[in-house]
Short mmCIF file of C-alpha atoms and ligand atoms in Angstrom, two decimals:
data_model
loop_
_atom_site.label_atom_id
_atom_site.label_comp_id
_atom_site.label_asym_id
_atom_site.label_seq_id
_atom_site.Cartn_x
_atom_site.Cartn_y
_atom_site.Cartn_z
CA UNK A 17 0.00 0.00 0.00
CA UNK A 18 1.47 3.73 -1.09
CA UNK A 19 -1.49 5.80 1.13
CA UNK A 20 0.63 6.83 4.12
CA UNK A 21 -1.17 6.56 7.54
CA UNK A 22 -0.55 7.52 11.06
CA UNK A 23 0.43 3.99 12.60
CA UNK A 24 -1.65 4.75 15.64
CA UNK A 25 -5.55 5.40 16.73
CA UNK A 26 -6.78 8.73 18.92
CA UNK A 27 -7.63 7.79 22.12
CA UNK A 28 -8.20 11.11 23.66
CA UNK A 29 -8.88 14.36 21.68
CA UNK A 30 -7.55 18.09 22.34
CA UNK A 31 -9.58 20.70 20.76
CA UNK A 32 -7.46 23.48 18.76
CA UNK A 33 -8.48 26.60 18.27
CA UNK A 34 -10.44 27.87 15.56
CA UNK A 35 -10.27 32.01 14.33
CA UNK A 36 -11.08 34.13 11.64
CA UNK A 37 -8.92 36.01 9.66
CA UNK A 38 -9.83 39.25 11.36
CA UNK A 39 -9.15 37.73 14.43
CA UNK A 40 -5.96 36.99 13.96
CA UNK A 41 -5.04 40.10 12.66
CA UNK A 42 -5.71 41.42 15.75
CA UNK A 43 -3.69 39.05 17.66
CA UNK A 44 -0.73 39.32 15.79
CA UNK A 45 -0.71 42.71 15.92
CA UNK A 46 -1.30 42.85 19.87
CA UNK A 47 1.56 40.50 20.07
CA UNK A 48 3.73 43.02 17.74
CA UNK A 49 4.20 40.65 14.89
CA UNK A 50 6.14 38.14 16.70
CA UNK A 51 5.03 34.48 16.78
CA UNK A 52 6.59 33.65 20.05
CA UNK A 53 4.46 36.53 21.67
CA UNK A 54 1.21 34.72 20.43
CA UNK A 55 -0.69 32.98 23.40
CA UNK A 56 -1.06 29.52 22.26
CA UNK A 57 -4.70 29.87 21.93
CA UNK A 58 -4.86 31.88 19.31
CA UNK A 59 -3.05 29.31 17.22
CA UNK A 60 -4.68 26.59 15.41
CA UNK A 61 -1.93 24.46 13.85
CA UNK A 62 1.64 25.39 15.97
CA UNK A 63 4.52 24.49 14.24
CA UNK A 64 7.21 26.72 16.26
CA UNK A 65 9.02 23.43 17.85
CA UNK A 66 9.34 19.88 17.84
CA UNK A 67 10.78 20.16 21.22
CA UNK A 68 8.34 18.62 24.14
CA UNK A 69 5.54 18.95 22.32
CA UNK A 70 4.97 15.31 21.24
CA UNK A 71 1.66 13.21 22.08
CA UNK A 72 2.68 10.14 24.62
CA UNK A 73 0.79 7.08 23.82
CA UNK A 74 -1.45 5.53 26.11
CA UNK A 75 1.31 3.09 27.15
CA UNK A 76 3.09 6.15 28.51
CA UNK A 77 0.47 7.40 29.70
CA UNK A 78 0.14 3.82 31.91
CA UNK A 79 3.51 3.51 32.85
CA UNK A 80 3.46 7.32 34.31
CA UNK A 81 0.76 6.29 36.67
CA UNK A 82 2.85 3.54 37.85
CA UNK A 83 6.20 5.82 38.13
CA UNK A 84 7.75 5.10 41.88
CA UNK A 85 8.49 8.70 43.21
CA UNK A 86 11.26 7.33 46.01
CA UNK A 87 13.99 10.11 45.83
CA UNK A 88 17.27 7.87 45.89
CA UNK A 89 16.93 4.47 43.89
CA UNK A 90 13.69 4.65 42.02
CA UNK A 91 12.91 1.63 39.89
CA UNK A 92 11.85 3.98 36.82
CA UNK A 93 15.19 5.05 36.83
CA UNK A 94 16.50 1.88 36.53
CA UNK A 95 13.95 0.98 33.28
CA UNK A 96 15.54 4.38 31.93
CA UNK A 97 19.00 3.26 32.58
CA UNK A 98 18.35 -0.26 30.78
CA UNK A 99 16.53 1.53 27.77
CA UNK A 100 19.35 3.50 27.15
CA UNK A 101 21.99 1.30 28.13
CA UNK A 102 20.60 -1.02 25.50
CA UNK A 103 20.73 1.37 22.80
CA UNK A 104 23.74 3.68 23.51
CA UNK A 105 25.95 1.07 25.62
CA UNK A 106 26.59 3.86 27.36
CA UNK A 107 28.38 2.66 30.85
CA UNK A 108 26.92 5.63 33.05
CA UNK A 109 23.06 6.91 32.04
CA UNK A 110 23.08 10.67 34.04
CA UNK A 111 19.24 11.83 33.71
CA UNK A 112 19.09 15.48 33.26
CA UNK A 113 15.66 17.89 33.25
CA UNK A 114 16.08 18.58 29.61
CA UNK A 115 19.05 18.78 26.64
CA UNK A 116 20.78 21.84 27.61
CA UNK A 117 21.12 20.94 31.60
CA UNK A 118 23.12 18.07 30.13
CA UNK A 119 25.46 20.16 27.79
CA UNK A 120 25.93 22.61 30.98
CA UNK A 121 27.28 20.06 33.33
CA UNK A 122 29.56 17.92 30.54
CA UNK A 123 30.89 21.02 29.42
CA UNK A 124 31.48 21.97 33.10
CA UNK A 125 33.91 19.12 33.72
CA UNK A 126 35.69 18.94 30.21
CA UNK A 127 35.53 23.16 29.44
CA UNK A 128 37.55 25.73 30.41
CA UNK A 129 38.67 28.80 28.28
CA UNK A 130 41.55 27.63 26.97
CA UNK A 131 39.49 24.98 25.27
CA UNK A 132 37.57 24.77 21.43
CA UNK A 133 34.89 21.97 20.63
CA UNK A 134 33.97 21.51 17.22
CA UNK A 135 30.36 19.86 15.96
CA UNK A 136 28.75 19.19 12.84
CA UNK A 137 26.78 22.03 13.44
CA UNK A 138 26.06 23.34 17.39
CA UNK A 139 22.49 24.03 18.31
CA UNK A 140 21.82 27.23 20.05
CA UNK A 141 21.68 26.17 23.70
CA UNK A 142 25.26 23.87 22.79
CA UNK A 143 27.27 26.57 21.66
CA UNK A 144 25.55 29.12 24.13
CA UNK A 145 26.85 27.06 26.88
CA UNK A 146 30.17 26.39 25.98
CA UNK A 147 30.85 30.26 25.23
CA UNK A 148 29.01 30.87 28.29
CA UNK A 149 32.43 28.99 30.20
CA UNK A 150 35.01 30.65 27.53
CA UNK A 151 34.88 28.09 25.01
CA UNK A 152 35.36 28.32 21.79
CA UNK A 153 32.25 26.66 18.95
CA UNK A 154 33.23 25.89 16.19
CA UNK A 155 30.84 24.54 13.29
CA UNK A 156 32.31 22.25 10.50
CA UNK A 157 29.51 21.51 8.23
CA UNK A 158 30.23 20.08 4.31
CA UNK A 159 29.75 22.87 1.55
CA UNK A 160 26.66 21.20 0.10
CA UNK A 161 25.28 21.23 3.82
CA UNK A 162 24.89 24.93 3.66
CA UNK A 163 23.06 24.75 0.21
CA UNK A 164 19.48 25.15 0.47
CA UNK A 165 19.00 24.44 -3.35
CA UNK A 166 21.29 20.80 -3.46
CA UNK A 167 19.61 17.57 -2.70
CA UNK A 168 21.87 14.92 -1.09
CA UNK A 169 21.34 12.19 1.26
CA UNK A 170 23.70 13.02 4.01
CA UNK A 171 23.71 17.15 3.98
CA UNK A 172 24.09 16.76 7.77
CA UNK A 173 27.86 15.14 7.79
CA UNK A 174 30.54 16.91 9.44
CA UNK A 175 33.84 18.08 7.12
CA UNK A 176 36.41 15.84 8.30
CA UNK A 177 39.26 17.37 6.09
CA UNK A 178 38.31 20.67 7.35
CA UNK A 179 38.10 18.79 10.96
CA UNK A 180 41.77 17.58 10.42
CA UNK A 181 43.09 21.26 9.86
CA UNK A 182 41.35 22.69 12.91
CA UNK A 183 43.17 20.06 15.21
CA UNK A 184 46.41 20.12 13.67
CA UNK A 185 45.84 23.81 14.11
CA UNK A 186 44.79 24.58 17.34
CA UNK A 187 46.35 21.24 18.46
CA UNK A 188 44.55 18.11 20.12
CA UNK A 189 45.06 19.11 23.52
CA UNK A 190 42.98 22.02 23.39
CA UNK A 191 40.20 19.67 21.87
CA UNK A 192 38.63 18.06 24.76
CA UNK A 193 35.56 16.63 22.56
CA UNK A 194 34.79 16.40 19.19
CA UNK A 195 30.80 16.24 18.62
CA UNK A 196 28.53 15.25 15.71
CA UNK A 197 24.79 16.61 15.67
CA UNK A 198 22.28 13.72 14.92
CA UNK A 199 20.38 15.13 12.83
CA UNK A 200 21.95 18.15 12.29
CA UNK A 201 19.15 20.34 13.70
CA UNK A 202 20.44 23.98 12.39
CA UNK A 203 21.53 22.53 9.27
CA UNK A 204 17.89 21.73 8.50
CA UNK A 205 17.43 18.43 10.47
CA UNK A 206 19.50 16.74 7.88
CA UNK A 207 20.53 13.38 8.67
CA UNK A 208 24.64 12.40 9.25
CA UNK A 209 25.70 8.74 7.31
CA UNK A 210 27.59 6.09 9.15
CA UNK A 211 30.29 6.26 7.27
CA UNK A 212 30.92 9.97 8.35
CA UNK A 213 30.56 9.06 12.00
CA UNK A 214 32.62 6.07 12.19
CA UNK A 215 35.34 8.32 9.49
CA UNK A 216 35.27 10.83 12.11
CA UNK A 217 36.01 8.66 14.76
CA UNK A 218 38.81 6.97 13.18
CA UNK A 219 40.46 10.49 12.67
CA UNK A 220 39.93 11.77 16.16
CA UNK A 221 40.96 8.45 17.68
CA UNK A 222 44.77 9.30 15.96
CA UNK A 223 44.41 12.29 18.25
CA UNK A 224 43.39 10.35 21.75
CA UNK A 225 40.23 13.02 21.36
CA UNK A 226 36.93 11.30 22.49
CA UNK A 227 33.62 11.38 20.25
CA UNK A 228 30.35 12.70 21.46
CA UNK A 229 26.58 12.39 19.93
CA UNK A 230 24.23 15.26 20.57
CA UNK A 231 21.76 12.53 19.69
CA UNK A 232 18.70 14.38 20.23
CA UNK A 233 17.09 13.37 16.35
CA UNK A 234 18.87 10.01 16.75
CA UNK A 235 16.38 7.77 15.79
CA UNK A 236 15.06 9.49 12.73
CA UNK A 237 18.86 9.67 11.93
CA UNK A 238 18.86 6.05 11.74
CA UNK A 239 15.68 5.88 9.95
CA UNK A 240 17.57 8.28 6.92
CA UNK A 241 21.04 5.36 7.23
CA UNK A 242 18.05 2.47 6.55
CA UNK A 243 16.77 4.59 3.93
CA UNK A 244 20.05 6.01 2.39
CA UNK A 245 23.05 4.14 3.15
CA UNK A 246 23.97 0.95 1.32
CA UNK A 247 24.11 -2.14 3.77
CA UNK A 248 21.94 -1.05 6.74
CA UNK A 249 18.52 -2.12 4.59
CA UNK A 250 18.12 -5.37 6.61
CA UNK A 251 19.07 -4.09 9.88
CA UNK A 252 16.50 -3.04 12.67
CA UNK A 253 16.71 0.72 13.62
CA UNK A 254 17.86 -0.47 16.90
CA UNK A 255 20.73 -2.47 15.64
CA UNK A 256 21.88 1.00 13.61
CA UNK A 257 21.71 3.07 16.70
CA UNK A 258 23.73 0.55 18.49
CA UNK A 259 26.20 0.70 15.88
CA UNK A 260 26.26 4.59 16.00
CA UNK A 261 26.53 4.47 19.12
CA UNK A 262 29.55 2.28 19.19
CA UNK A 263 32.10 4.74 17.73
CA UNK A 264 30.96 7.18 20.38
CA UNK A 265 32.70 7.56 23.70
CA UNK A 266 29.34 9.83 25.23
CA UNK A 267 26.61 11.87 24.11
CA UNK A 268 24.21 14.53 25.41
CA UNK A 269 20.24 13.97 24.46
CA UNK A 270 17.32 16.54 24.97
CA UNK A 271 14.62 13.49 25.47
CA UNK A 272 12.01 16.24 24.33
CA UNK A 273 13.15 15.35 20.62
CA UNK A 274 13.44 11.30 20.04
CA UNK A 275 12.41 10.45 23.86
CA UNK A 276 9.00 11.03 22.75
CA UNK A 277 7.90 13.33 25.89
CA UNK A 278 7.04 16.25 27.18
CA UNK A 279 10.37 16.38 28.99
CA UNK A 280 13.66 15.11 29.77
CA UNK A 281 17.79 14.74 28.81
CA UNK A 282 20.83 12.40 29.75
CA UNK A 283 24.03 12.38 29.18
CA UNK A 284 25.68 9.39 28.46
CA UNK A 285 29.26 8.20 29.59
CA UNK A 286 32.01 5.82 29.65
CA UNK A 287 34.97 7.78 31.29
CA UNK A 288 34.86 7.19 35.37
CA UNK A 289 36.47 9.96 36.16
CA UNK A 290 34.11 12.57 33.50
CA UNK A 291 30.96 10.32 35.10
CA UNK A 292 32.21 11.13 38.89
CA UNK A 293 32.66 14.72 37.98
CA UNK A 294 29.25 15.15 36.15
CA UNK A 295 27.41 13.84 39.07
CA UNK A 296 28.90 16.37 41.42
CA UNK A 297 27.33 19.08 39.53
CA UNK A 298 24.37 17.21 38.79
CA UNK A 299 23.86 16.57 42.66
CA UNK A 300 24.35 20.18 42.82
CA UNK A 301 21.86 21.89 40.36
CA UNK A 302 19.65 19.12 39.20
CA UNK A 303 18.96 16.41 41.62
CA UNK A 304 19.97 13.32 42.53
CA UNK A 305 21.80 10.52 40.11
CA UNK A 306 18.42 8.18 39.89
CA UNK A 307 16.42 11.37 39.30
CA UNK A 308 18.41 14.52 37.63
CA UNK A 309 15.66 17.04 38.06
CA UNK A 310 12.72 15.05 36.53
CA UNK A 311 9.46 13.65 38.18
CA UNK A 312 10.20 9.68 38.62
CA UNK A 313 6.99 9.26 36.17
CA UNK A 314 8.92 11.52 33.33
CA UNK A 315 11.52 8.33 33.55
CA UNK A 316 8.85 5.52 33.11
CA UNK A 317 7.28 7.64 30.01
CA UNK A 318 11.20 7.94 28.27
CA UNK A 319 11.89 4.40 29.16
CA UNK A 320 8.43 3.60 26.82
CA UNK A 321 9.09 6.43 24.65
CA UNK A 322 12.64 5.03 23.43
CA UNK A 323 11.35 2.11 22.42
CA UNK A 324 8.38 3.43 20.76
CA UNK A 325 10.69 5.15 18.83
CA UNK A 326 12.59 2.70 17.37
CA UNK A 327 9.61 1.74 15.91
CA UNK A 328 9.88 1.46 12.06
CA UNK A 329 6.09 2.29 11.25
CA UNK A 330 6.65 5.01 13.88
CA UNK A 331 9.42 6.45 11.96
CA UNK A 332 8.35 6.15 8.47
CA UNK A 333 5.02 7.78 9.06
CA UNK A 334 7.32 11.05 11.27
CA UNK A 335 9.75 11.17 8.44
CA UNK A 336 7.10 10.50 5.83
CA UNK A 337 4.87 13.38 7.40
CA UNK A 338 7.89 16.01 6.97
CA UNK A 339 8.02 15.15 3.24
CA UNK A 340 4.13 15.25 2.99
CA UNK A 341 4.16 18.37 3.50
CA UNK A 342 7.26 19.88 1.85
CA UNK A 343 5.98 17.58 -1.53
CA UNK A 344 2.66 19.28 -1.66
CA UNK A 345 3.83 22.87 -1.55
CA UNK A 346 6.68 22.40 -3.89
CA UNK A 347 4.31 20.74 -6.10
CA UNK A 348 3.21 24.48 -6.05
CA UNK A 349 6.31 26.24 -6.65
CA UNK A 350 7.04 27.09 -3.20
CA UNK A 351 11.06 27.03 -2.53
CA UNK A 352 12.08 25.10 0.19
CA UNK A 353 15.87 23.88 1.87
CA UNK A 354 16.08 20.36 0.10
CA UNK A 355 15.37 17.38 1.10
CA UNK A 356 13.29 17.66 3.94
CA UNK A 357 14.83 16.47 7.14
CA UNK A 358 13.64 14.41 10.25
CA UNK A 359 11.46 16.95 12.09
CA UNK A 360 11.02 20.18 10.04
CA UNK A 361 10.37 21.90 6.28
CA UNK A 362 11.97 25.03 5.92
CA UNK A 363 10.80 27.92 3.72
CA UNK A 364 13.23 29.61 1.70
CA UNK A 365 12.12 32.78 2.42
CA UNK A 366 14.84 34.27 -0.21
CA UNK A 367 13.47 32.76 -3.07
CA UNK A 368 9.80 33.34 -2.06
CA UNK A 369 10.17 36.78 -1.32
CA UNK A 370 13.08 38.27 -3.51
CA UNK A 371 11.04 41.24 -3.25
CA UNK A 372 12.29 41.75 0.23
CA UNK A 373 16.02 41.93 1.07
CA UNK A 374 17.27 40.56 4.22
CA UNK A 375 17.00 43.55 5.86
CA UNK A 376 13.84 44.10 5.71
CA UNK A 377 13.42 40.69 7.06
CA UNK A 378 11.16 38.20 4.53
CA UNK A 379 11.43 35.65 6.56
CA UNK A 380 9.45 37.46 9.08
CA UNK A 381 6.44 38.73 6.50
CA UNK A 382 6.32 35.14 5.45
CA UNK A 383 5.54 33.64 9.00
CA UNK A 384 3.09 36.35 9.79
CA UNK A 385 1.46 36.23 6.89
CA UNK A 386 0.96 32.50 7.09
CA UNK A 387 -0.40 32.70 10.47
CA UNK A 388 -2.99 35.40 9.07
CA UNK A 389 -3.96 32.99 6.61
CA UNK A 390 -4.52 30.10 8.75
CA UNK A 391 -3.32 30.44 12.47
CA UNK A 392 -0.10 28.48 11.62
CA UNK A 393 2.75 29.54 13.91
CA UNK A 394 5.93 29.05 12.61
CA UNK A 395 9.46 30.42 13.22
CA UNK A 396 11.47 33.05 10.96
CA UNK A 397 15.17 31.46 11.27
CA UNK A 398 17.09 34.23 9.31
CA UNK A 399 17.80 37.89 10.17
CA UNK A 400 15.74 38.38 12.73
CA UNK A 401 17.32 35.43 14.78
CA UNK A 402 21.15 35.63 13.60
CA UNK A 403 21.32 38.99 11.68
CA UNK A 404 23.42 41.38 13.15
CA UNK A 405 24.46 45.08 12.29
CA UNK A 406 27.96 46.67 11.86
CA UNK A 407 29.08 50.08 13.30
CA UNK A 408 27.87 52.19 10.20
CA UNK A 409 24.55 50.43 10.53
CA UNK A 410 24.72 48.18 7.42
CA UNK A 411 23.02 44.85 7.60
CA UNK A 412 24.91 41.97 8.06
CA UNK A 413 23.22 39.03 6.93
CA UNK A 414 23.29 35.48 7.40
CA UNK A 415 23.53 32.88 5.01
CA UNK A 416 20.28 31.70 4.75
CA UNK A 417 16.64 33.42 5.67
CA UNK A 418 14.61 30.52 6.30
CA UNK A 419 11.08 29.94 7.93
CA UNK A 420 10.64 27.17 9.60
CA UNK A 421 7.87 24.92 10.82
CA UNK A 422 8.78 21.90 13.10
CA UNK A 423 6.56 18.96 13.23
CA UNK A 424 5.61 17.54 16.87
CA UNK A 425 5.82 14.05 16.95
CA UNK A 426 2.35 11.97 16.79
CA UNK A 427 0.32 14.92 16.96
CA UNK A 428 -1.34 15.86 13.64
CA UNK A 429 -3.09 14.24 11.31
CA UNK A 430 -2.78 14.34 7.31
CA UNK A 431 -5.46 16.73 6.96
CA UNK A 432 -3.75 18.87 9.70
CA UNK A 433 -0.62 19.04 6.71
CA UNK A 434 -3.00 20.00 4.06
CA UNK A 435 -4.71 22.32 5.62
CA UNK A 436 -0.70 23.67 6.38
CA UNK A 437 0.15 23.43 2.95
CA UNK A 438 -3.18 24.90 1.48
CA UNK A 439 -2.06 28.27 3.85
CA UNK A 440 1.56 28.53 3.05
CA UNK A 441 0.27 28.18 -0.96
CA UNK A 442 -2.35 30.83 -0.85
CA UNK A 443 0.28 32.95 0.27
CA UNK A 444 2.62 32.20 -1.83
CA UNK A 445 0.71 33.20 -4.12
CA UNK A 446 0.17 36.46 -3.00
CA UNK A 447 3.99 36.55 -2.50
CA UNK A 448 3.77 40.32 -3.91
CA UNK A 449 1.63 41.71 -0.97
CA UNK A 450 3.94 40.40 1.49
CA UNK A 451 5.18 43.59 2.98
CA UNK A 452 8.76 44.55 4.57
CA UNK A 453 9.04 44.84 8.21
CA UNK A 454 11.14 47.00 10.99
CA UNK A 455 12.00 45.70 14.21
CA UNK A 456 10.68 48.76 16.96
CA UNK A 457 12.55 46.77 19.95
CA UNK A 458 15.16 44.47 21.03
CA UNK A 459 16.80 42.98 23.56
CA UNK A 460 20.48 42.93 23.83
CA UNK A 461 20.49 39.09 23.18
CA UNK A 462 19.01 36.20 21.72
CA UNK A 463 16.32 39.21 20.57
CA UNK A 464 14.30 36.73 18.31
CA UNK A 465 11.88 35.85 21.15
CA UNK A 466 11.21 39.41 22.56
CA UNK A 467 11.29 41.33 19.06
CA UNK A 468 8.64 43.79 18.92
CA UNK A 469 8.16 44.16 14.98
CA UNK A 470 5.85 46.77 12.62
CA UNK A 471 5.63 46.55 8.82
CA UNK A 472 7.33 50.03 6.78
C1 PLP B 508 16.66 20.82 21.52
C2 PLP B 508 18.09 20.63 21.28
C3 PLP B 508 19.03 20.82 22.31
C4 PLP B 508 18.68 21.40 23.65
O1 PLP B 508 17.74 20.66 24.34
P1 PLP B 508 16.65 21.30 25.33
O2 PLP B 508 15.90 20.10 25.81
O3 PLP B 508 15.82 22.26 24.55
O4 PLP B 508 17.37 21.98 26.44
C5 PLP B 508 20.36 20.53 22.02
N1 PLP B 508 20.75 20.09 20.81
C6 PLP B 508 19.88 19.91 19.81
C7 PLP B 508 20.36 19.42 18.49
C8 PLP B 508 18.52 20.17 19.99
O5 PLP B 508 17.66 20.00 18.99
#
């Protein structure tokens, strides 16, 4: 059968909200153009993160009632250990409230300023936290991965030629960690092959310089290696996340992503003395080792979630979804980064507003205009977020204006990414009306979610 369906049955139903057009012209204008200052309830279809937002199945759902809230020694942790132990062979499992509390506290025993950490690509909250202790982030991605308009399987691999220089450069001993981003989240969600992973741990080995996973996409990564890479057909997902896993020596995880819940992150670790160390701080500004900041019933719904998500019909339907939707707007012309990745589509807000340089911020017009047409919220990733301006004013632009629109996981249906597609076509469409915008405020940083904007 071609007709793709959601591999699950709705159990329990959450209404969404339903507006006019007037409406929302209202709202969007009360919350000064920016998504992130919409109240959720004046959004009918919200596609501003992937993060937490997933719908737990009713075996989660079970297993939270029977979560065993004992502070020290809980026996959810210990299903979340095994879960994870099983897939990552990880010798230490160190639960943490979310992604970013578990880049803080590895960074906090392996950083210091003296130090530089390259990745595929760092997410935000990565590189925010190792420049937040001195460190230097540096991003390594292939030339094609910074292409919007090139389709290739693995446009989330990291340059390992380019990864050479920067150690024989800087030297290994400044390099406490080398890390790969599966999938490469701000490269698109594209996925990383094997080949480039276990490549980039046979360099680094040469250097005695250990490899870490932020694995937070890592089973739709291994979903794109079934799909992609020749000899992993006839393997189980599991199998090729074990093998991934293999040429790692740790790994942080925001469980919000791939854990399939509302909440949650671990670090994982082989190294005694790096395990020791992380627990201290975890002890510290988390919670205790069987616990790390999260309710005892967050564990049991991760410890269902990551097997859930190794789930083949799972993962062809999530991955499938994504290209649902980017198929049936391209099928209309609209530009979008190619392939779709694991989680998101991203508009190319370039070539579907030329009209509109980056200054004037078309990534921006785009998103509003698309919630306008059909309360979508989606997120301008462009000049508004990583823009910046020089001392005589000038704009300084980055490389690509994109709009994004993150799927959760589970939670909409195929009419859900019509509808979607039906609104981001109508506007495209009108692409000449969409207007240039100012921004009236911002903060000193990170001034994306704050941003007060007004069209000129
Ligand atoms: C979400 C994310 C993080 C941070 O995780 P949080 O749970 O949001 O703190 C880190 N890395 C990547 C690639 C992510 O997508």
């Amino acid at each position: 059968m071609k007709t793709l369906i959601e591999p699950f049955k709705i159990k329990s139903v959450e209404h969404i909200p339903m507006t006019t057009e007037s409406d929302r012209e209202k709202y969007l204008k009360d919350a000064d153009y920016n998504t992130f200052s919409l109240r959720s309830d004046y959004v009918t279809l919200d596609y501003l993160t992937d993060s937490g937002t997933t719908a737990m199945s009713s075996r989660q759902w079970a297993q939270v009632m029977d979560g065993d809230e004992s502070y020290a020694g809980s026996k959810s942790y210990y299903k979340f250990e095994k879960i994870l132990q099983e897939i990552t062979g990880f010798k230490y499992i160190i639960p943490t409230h979310q992604g970013r509390a578990a880049e803080r506290i590895l960074f906090g025993v392996i950083g210091d300023k003296t130090k530089v950490v390259p990745n595929n690509t760092h997410f935000d909250t990565t590189r925010g936290n190792l420049e937040f202790l001195g460190v230097e982030a540096v991003d390594l991605p292939t030339a094609i991965g910074i292409n919007p308009e090139i389709e290739a399987d693995f446009k989330g691999n990291i340059d390992i030629d380019a990864l050479k220089n920067l150690i024989e450069k800087v030297g290994a001993d400044r390099i406490p960690i080398v890390m790969i981003t599966v999938t490469n989240n701000s490269g698109g969600g594209q996925p990383v092959s094997m080949e480039n992973i276990r490549e980039t741990k046979k360099l680094v080995s040469q250097y005695g310089i250990p490899l870490f996973l932020d694995c937070c996409r890592f089973a739709e990564n291994c979903y794109f290696i079934k799909q992609r890479e020749a000899g992993y057909q006839d393997k189980t997902i599991k199998e090729i996340a074990q093998e991934m896993f293999s040429y790692a020596d740790g790994c942080t995880m925001s469980a919000k992503k791939d854990g399939l819940s509302n909440t949650g992150g671990f670090i994982g670790l082989n190294n005694d003395d790096w395990a020791e160390k992380a627990k201290v701080i975890l002890i510290v500004t988390e919670g205790f080792v069987t616990y790390g900041g999260l309710a005892r019933r967050d564990l049991e719904a991760l410890a269902v979630g990551f097997e859930e998500v190794l789930d083949e019909n799972y993962l062809r339907y999530r991955v499938g979804q994504v290209k649902m939707l980017g198929d049936l707007i391209t099928g209309e012309g609209v530009p979008i980064l190619v392939p779709t990745g694991g989680h998101a589509v991203y508009l190319d807000a370039k070539r579907f507003a030329p009209h509109i340089e980056p200054k004037y911020f078309p990534g921006q017009a785009i998103s509003c205009a698309i919630y306008i047409k059909g309360g979508i919220r989606s997120v301008e990733i462009g000049s508004v977020m990583f823009g910046k301006t020089d001392e005589n004013g000038n704009h300084i632009a980055p490389n690509m204006e994109l709009v994004r629109l993150a799927i959760p996981r589970r939670v909409y249906t195929k009419s859900h990414i019509e509808y979607t597609a039906e609104a981001i076509i109508e506007v495209f469409k009108e692409k000449d009306k969409l207007r240039k915008m100012k921004i009236t405020y911002e903060a000193p940083f990170l001034r994306h979610f704050t941003a007060k904007f007004d069209y000129i």
